[in-house]
Short mmCIF file of C-alpha atoms and ligand atoms in Angstrom, two decimals:
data_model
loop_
_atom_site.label_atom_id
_atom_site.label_comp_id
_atom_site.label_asym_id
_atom_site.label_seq_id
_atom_site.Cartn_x
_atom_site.Cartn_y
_atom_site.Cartn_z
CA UNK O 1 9.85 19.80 9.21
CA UNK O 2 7.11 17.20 9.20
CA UNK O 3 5.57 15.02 6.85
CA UNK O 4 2.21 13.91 6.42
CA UNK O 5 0.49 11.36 4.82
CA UNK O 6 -3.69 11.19 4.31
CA UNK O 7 -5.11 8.32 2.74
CA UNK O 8 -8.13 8.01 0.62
CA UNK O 9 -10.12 6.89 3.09
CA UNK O 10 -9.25 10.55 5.27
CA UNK O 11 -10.52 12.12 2.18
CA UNK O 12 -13.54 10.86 0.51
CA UNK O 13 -16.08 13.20 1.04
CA UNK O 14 -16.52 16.97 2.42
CA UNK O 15 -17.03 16.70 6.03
CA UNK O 16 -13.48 14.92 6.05
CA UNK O 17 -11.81 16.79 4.12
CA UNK O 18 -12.69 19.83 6.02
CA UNK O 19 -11.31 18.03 9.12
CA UNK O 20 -8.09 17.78 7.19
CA UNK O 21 -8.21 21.55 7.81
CA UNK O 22 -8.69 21.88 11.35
CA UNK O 23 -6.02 19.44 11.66
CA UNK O 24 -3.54 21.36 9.89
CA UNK O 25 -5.24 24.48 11.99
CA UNK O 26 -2.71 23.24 15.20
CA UNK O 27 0.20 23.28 13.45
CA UNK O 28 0.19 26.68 11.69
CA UNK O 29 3.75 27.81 12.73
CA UNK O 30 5.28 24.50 11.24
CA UNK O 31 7.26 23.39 7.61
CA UNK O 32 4.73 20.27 6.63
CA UNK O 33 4.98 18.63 3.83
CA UNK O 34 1.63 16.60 2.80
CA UNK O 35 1.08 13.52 0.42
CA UNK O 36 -2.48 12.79 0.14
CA UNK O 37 -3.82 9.65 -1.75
CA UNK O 38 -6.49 9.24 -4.02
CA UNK O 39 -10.40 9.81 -2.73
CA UNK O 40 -12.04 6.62 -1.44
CA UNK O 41 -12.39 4.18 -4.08
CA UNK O 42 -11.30 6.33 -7.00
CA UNK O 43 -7.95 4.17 -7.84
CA UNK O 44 -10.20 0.86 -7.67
CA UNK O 45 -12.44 2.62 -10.38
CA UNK O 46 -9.35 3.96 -12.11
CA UNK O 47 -8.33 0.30 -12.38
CA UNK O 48 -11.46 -0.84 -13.89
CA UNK O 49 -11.63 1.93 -16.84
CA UNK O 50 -8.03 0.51 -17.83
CA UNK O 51 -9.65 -2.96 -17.49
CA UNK O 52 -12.00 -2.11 -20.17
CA UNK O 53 -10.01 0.35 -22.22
CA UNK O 54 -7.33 -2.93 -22.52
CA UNK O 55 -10.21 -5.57 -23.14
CA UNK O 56 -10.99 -2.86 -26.15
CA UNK O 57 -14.31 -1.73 -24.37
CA UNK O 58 -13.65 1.80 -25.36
CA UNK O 59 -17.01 3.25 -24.59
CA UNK O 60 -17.12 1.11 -21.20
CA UNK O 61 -13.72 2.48 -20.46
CA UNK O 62 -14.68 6.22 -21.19
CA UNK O 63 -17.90 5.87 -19.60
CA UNK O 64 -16.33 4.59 -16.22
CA UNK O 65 -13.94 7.54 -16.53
CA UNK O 66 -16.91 10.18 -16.86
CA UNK O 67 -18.19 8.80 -14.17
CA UNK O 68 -14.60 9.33 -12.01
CA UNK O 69 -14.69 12.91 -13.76
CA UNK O 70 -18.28 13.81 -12.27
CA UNK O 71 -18.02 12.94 -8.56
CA UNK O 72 -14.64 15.12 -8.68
CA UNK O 73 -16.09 17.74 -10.10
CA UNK O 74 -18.84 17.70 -7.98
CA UNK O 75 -16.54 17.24 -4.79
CA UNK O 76 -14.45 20.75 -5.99
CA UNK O 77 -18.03 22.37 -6.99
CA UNK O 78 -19.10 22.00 -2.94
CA UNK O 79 -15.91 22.65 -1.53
CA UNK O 80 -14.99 25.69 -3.86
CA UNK O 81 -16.10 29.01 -4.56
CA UNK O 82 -14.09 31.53 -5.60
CA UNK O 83 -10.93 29.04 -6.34
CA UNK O 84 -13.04 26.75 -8.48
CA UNK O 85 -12.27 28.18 -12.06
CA UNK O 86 -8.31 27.77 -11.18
CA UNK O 87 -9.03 24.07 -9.90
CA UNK O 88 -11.46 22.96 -13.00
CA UNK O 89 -8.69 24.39 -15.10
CA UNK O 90 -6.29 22.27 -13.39
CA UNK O 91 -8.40 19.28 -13.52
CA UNK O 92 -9.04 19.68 -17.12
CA UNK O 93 -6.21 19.07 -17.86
CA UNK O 94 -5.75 15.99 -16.32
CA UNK O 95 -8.16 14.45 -17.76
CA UNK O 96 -7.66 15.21 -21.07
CA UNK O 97 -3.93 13.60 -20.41
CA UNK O 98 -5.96 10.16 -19.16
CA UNK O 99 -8.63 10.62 -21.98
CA UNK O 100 -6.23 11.15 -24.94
CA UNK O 101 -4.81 7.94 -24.39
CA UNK O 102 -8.12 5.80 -23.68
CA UNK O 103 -9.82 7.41 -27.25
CA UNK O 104 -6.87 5.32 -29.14
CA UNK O 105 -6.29 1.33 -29.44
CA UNK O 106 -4.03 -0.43 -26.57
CA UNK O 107 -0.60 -0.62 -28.16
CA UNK O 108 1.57 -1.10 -25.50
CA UNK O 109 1.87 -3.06 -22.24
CA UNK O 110 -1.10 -3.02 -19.87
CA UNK O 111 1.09 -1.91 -16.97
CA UNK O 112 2.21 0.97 -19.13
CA UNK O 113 -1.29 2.07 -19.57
CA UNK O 114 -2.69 1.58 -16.12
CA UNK O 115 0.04 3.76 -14.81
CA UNK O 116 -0.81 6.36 -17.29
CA UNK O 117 -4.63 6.44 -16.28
CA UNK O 118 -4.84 5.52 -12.73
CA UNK O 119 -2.16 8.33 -11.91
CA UNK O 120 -5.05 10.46 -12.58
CA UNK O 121 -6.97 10.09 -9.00
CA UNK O 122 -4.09 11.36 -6.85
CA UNK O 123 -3.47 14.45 -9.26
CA UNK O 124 -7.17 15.23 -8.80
CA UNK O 125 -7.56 14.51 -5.11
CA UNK O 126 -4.47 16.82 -4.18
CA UNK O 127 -5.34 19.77 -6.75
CA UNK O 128 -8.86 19.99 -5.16
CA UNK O 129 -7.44 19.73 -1.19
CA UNK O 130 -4.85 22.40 -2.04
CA UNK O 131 -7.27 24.86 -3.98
CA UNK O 132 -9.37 23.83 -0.55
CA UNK O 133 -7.27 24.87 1.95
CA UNK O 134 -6.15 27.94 -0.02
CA UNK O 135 -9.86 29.12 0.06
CA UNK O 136 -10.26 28.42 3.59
CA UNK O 137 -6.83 30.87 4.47
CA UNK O 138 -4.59 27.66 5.01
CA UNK O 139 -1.96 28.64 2.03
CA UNK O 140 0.02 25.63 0.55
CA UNK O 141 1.97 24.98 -2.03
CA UNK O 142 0.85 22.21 -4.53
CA UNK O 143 3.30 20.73 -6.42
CA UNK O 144 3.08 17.55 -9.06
CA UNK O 145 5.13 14.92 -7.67
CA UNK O 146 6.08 13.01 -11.09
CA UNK O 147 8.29 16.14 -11.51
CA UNK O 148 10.42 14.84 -8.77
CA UNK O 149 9.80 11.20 -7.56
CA UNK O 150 12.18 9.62 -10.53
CA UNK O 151 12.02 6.09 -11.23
CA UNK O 152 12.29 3.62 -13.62
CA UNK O 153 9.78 2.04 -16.26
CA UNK O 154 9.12 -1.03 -14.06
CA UNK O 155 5.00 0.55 -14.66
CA UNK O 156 2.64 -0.39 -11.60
CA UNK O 157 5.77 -1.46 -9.00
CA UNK O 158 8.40 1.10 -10.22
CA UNK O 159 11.69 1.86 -8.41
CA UNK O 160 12.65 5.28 -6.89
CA UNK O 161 15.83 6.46 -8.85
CA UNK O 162 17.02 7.23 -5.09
CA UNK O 163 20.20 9.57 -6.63
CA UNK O 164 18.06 11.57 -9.10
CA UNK O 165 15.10 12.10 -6.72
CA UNK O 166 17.06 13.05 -3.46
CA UNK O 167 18.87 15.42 -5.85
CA UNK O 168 15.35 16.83 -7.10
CA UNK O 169 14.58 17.43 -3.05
CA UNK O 170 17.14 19.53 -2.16
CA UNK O 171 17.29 21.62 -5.12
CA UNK O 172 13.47 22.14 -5.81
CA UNK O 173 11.55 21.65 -2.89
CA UNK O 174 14.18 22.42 -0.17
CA UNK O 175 14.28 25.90 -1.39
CA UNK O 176 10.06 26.05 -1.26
CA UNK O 177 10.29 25.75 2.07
CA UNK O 178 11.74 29.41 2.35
CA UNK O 179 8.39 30.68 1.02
CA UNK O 180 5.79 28.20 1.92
CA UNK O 181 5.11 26.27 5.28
CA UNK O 182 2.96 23.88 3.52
CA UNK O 183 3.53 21.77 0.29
CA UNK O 184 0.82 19.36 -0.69
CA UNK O 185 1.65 16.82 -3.44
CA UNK O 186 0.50 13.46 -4.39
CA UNK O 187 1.57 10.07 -2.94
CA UNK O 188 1.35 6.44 -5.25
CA UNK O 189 3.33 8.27 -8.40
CA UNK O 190 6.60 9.31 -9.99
CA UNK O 191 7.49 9.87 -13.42
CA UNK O 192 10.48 7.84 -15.76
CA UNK O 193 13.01 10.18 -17.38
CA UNK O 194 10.99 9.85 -20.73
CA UNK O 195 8.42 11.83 -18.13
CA UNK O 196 5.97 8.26 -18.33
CA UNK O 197 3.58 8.25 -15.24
CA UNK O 198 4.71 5.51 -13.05
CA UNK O 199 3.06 4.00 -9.78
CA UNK O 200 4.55 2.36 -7.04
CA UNK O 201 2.24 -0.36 -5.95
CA UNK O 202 -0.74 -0.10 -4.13
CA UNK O 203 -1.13 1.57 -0.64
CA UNK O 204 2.26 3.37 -2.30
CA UNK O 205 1.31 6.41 -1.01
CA UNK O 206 2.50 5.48 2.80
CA UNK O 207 6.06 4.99 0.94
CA UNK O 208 6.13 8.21 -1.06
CA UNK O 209 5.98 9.73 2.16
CA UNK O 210 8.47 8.33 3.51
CA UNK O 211 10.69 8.73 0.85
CA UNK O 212 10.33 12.37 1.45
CA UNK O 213 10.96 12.25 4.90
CA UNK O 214 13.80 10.87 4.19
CA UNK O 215 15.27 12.98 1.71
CA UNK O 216 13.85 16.39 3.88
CA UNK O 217 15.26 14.73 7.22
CA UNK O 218 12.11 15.38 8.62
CA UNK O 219 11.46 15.15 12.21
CA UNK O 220 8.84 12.45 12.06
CA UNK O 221 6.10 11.24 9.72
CA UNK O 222 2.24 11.00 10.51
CA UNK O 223 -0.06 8.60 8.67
CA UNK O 224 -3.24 10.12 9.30
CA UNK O 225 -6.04 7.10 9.40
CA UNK O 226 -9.62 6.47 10.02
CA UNK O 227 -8.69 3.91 12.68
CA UNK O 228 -7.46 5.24 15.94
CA UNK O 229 -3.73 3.58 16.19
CA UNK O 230 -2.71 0.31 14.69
CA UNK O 231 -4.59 -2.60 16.14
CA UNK O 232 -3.22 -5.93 17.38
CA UNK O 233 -5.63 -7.70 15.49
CA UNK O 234 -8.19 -6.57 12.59
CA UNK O 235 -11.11 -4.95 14.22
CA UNK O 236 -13.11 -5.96 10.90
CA UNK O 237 -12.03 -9.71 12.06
CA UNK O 238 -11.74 -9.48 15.95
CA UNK O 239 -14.18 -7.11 17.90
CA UNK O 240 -12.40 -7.06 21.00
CA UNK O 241 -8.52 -5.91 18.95
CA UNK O 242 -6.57 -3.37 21.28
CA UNK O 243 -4.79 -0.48 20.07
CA UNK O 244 -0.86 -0.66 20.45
CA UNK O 245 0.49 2.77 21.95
CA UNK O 246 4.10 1.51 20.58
CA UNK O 247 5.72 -0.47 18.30
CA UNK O 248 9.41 -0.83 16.62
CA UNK O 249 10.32 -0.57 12.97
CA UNK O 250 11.28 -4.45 12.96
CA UNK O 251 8.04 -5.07 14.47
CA UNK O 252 6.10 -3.56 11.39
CA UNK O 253 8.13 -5.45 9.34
CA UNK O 254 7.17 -8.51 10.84
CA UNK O 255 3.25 -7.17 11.24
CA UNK O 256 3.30 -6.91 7.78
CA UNK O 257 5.32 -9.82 6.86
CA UNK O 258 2.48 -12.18 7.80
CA UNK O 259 -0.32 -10.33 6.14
CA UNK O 260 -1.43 -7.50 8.59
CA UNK O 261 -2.47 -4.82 6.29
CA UNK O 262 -0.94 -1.59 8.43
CA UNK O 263 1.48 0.29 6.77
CA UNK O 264 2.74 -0.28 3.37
CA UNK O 265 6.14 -2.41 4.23
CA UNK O 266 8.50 -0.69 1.90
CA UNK O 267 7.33 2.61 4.06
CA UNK O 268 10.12 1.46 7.04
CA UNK O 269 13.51 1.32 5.39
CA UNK O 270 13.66 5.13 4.36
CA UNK O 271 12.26 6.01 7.62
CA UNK O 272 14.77 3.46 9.99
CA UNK O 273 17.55 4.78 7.94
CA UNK O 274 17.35 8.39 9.59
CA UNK O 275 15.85 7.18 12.67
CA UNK O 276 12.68 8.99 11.68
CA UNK O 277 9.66 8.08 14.01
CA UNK O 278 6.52 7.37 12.49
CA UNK O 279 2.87 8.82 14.08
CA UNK O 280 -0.32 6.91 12.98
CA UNK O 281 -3.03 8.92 14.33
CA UNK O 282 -7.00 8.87 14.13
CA UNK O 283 -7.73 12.23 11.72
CA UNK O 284 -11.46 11.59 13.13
CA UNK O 285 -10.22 12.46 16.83
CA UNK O 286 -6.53 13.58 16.22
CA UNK O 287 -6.40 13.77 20.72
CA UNK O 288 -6.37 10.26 20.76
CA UNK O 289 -2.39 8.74 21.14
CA UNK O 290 -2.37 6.89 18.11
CA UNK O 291 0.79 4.92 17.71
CA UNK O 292 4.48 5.88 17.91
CA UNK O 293 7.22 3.66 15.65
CA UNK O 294 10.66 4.07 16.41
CA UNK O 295 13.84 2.16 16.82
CA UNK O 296 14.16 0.91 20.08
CA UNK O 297 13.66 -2.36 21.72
CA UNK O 298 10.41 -3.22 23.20
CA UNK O 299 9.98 -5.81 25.98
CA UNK O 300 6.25 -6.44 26.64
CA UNK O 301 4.28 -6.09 23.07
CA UNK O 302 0.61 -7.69 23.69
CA UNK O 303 -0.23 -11.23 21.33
CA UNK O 304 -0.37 -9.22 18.06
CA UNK O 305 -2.95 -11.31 15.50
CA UNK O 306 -3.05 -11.78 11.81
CA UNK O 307 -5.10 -14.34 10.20
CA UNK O 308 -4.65 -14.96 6.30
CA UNK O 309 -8.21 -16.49 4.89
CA UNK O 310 -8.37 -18.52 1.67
CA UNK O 311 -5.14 -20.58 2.12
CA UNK O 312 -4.55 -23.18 -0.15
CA UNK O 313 -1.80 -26.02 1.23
CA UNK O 314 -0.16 -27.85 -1.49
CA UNK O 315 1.68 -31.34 -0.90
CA UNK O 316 4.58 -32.14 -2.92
CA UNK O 317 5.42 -35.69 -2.77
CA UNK O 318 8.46 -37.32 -4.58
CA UNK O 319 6.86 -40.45 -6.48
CA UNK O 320 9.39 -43.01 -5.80
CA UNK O 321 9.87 -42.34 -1.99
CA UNK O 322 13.61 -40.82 -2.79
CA UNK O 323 14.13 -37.94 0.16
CA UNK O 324 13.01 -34.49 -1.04
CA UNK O 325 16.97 -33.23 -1.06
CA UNK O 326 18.46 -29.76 -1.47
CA UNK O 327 18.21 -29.17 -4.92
CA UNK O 328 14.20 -30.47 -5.18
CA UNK O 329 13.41 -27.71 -2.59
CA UNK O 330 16.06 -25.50 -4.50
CA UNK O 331 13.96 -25.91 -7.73
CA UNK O 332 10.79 -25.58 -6.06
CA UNK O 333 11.95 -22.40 -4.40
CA UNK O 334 13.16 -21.10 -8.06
CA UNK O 335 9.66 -22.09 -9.51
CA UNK O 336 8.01 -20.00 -7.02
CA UNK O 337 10.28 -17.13 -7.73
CA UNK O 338 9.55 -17.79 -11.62
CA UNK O 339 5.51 -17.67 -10.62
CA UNK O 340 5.97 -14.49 -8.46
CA UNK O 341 4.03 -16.04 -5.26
CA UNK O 342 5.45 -16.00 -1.62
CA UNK O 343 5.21 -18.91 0.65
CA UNK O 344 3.43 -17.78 3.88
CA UNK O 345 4.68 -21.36 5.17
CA UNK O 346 6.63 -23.94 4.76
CA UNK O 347 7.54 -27.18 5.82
CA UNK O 348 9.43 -30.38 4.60
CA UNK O 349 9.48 -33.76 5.78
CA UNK O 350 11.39 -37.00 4.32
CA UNK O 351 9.60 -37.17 0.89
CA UNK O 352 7.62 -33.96 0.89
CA UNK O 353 7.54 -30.40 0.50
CA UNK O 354 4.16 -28.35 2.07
CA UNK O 355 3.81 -24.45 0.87
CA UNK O 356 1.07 -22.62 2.39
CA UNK O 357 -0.01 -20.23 -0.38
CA UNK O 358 -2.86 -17.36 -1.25
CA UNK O 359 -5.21 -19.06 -3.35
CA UNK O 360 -4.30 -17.34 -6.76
CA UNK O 361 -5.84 -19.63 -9.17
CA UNK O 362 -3.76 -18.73 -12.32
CA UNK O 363 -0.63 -19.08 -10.23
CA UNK O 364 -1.45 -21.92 -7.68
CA UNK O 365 -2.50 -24.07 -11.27
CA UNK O 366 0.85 -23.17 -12.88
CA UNK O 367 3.07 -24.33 -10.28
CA UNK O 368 0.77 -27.46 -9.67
CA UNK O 369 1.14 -28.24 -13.37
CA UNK O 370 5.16 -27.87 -13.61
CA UNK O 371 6.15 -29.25 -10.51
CA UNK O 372 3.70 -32.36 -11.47
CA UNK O 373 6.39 -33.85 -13.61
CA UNK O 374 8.17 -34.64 -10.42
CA UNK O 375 6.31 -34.89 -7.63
CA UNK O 376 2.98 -36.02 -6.92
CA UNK O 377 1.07 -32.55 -5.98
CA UNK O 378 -2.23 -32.34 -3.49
CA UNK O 379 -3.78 -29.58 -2.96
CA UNK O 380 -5.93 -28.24 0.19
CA UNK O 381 -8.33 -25.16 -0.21
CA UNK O 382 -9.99 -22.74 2.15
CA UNK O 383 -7.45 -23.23 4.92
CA UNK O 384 -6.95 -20.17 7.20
CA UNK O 385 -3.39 -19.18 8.44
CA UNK O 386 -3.47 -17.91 11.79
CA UNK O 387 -0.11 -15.76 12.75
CA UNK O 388 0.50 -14.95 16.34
CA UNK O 389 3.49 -12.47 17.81
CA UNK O 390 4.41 -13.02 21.07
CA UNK O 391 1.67 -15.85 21.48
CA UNK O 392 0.50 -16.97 24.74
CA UNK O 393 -1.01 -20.47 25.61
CA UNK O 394 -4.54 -18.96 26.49
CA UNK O 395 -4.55 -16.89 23.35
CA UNK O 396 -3.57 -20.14 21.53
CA UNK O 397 -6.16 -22.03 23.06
CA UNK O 398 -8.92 -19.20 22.48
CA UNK O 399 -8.11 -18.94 18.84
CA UNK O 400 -7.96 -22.52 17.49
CA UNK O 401 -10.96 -23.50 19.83
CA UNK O 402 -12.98 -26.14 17.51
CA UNK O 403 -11.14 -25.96 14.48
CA UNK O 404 -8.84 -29.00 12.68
CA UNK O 405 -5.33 -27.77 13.17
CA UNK O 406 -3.41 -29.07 10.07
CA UNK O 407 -0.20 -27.36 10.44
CA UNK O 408 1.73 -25.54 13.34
CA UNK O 409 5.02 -24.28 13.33
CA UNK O 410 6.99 -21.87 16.40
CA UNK O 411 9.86 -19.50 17.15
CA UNK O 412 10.42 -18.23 20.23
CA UNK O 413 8.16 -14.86 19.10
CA UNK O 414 5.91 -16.35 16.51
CA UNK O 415 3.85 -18.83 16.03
CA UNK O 416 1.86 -19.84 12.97
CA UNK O 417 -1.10 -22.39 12.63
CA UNK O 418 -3.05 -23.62 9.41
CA UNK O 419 -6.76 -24.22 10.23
CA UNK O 420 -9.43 -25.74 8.72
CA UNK O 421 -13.01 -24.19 9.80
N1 LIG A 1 -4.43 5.43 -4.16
C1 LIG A 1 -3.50 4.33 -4.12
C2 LIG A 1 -4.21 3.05 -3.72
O1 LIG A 1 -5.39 3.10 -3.41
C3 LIG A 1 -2.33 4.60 -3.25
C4 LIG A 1 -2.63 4.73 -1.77
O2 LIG A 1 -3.78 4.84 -1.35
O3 LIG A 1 -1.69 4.74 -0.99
O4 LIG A 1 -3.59 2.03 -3.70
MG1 MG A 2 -5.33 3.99 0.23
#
C-alpha cells in the first residue's frame, strides 16, 4: 500500500491533470491511496471571499466565490463527459454548504468561518479528479476525508484526534481496500465531532498524507511536485541549486526549520514513527530520481541554502547598563510566545538581547511597544538571513560577497549570517 500526495500546483489545469493519469497508469496492480490538494490558487481565492464575507462585503464575498464556482465547473465541463451530471451534482452541493453560510452575517470567529469556506477547494478538486479518472477506466474510490480525519475546533491549525482517526482507518477505509485499489480523498481538512470543517494549516495537505500513511502502514509516501526533487537552494532564488538524490528525516526538519519551504514540517513525525520513506518526485517527468527520505545517517550532504528576506533585527538594551540576566531573556522569551512569532536568531551580549524576526508589522510593533518599558528597543529592517547546512568556506565567501555582515553565528553543521544588501 502506497500513498500519494498531489499538490495544487500538479493539478491546475487539464493537461496536468491528465498526466496524473498516466502516472497512476504504472502502478495499476497496486493499493494507493491519493490526497490531492486544492487546484492552483483556488485556497488563496478561497481566503479572500472569507476576507470579504468577514469585512461584511457580502456581494464581494459571493462574487469572488462565483468566480471559484465557474473555473471548476468549467475544469469538470472539459474533462467530463458522460460522468459530468454525477460530478455537478456532487459539486452542487458543496457549494451550496460554502454559500449558505456566506448569504448570512459573520457571527462567529473568523477562523471558524474560513475553515468552513475554504474547505470547499479540496472537496471540489478531488470530486472532479476522481469522476476523471473513473471516465478515463482508472476506477477509484472517492471518499470525503472530514468523515475520518477527527480533530479538534482549534479552526485553521486544528489537531488530529490521533485515537479517533486511526480508529476511523482501520474500520472504514482498511476494509475499502478489499474492493478498490485506489481511494482518492482530500488533503488540508478534517472535521470536529460537532462535524465543523476544520483545516490544518497551510501546505496541510503534505501532512494529511502522512497521517494516512501512518495509520495504513504504508510502504512509502510520494509527494508528487512540479519541481524535479528537493533542491539545495531555491531555484526561484539561486539558478545554479542542485537537486539532492537523498536526504534524512532530521535533515527536513532542519531544511525546514530555517525557512526552506519543502515539505510541510509536521509531514515527518508520522512518517519517522513507522520508518516510512518518503518519494518527492517530478509528476512532469515521473523517470527522473526525485528524492528519497528515510532514516539513516548521511555523511556527505552538499551546502544546503536557505535565505529568509525581509528580516527585521531588534536590539534590546537594558537602560541602566544592569546585565540582561536569566529572567529578562526568560520574559522576553514568554512575550514572544504571548505574540506567537519565532526567533530565527538570537543572540545576547552583557546588556542586550538581539532577535532576528520576520517582519510582521502588527507583531514586531507589539513586542517593541511592551518590552519598551524595560529596555531600550532598536529596530533594523530589510535584513536578509542567510542559513547554510554543512557550509563550506568558498560557499561562505561566494554568498556574502559585497554585502554588510551584521550578525553570524556557527555549529559545527550550520551556520547562519544576517546581511544587509
Ligand atoms: N490547499 C491548501 C493550501 O494551499 C493545502 C495544500 O496545498 O497542501 O495551503
Ligand atoms: Mg499547495
Amino acid at each position: 500500500m502506497r500513498v500519494f500526495k498531489f499538490g495544487g500546483a500538479s493539478v491546475n489545469n487539464v493537461e496536468r491533470i491528465s498526466k496524473l493519469g498516466d502516472i497512476l497508469k504504472h502502478y495499476s496492480e497496486e493499493k494507493i491511496l491519493i490526497v490531492i490538494s486544492a487546484m492552483g490558487k483556488t485556497t488563496n481565492a478561497l481566503e479572500k471571499v472569507v476576507r470579504s464575507f468577514y469585512e461584511g462585503k457580502k456581494d464581494e464575498a459571493l462574487k469572488a466565490f462565483d468566480l471559484i464556482r465557474e473555473q471548476h465547473l468549467t475544469m469538470a465541463k472539459q474533462l467530463l463527459a458522460t460522468q459530468y451530471p454525477a460530478c455537478e451534482k456532487r459539486m452542487k452541493d458543496f457549494f451550496t454548504e460554502a454559500e449558505w453560510l456566506l448569504y448570512d452575517k459573520p457571527q462567529r470567529e473568523y477562523d471558524y468561518y474560513y475553515d468552513q469556506v475554504v474547505c470547499t477547494g479540496e472537496l471540489l478538486s478531488t470530486s472532479i479528479i476522481s469522476f476523471y479518472l473513473n471516465e478515463i477506466g482508472i476506477a477509484n474510490k472517492w471518499f470525503d476525508v472530514r468523515d475520518v480525519i477527527r480533530t479538534d475546533d482549534n479552526f485553521r491549525d486544528a489537531n488530529v484526534d490521533w485515537e479517533f482517526t486511526s480508529s476511523k482507518v482501520t474500520d472504514s477505509i482498511v476494509p475499502l481496500f478489499s474492493e478498490h485499489n485506489i481511494l482518492l480523498t482530500q488533503g488540508f481538512i478534517g472535521a470536529t465531532d460537532e462535524n465543523e470543517s476544520t483545516t490544518l494549516g497551510r501546505e496541510g495537505s503534505d501532512y494529511t498524507a502522512a497521517v494516512f500513511a501512518n495509520m495504513l502502514n504504508a510502504e512509502s509516501q510520494t509527494i508528487w511536485k512540479d519541481v524535479e526533487s528537493v533542491m539545495n537552494a531555491d531555484p526561484k532564488q539561486f539558478q545554479d541549486a542542485q537537486p539532492i538524490s537523498e536526504l534524512n528525516y532530521n535533515e527536513v526538519i532542519e531544511m525546514a526549520y530555517y525557512g526552506a519551504q519543502v515539505i510541510h514540517p509536521k509531514t515527518i513525525k508520522p512518517l519517522q514513527n513507522k520508518n516510512i520513506p518518503l518519494y518527492v518526485k517530478c509528476f512532469l517527468n515521473a523517470a527522473l530520481p526525485g528524492t528519497k527520505i528515510h532514516n539513516r545517517p548521511l555523511h556527505k550532504l552538499p551546502p544546503i541554502i536557505v535565505l529568509k528576506e525581509n528580516q527585521i533585527m531588534i536590539e534590546m538594551s537594558s537602560k541602566d547598563f544592569s546585565f540582561v540576566g536569566e529572567h529578562h531573556v526568560a520574559d522576553l522569551y514568554r512575550l514572544l510566545g504571548k505574540i506567537k512569532i519565532k526567533p530565527n536568531l538570537t543572540q545576547n551580549t552583557a546588556i542586550s538581547f538581539i532577535a532576528v524576526l520576520d517582519d510582521r508589522i502588527e507583531k514586531i510593533e507589539k513586542l517593541a511597544l511592551e518590552v519598551s518599558e524595560i529596555f531600550d528597543v532598536q529596530v533594523m529592517k530589510d535584513l536578509t538571513l542567510l542559513t547554510i547546512r554543512h557550509y563550506n568556506k568558498e560557499i561562505v565567501e561566494k554568498l556574502t560577497k559585497g554585502k554588510t555582515i551584521l550578525l553570524r553565528q556557527e555549529t559545527i553543521e550550520t551556520m547562519q549570517i544576517l546581511m544587509k544588501q
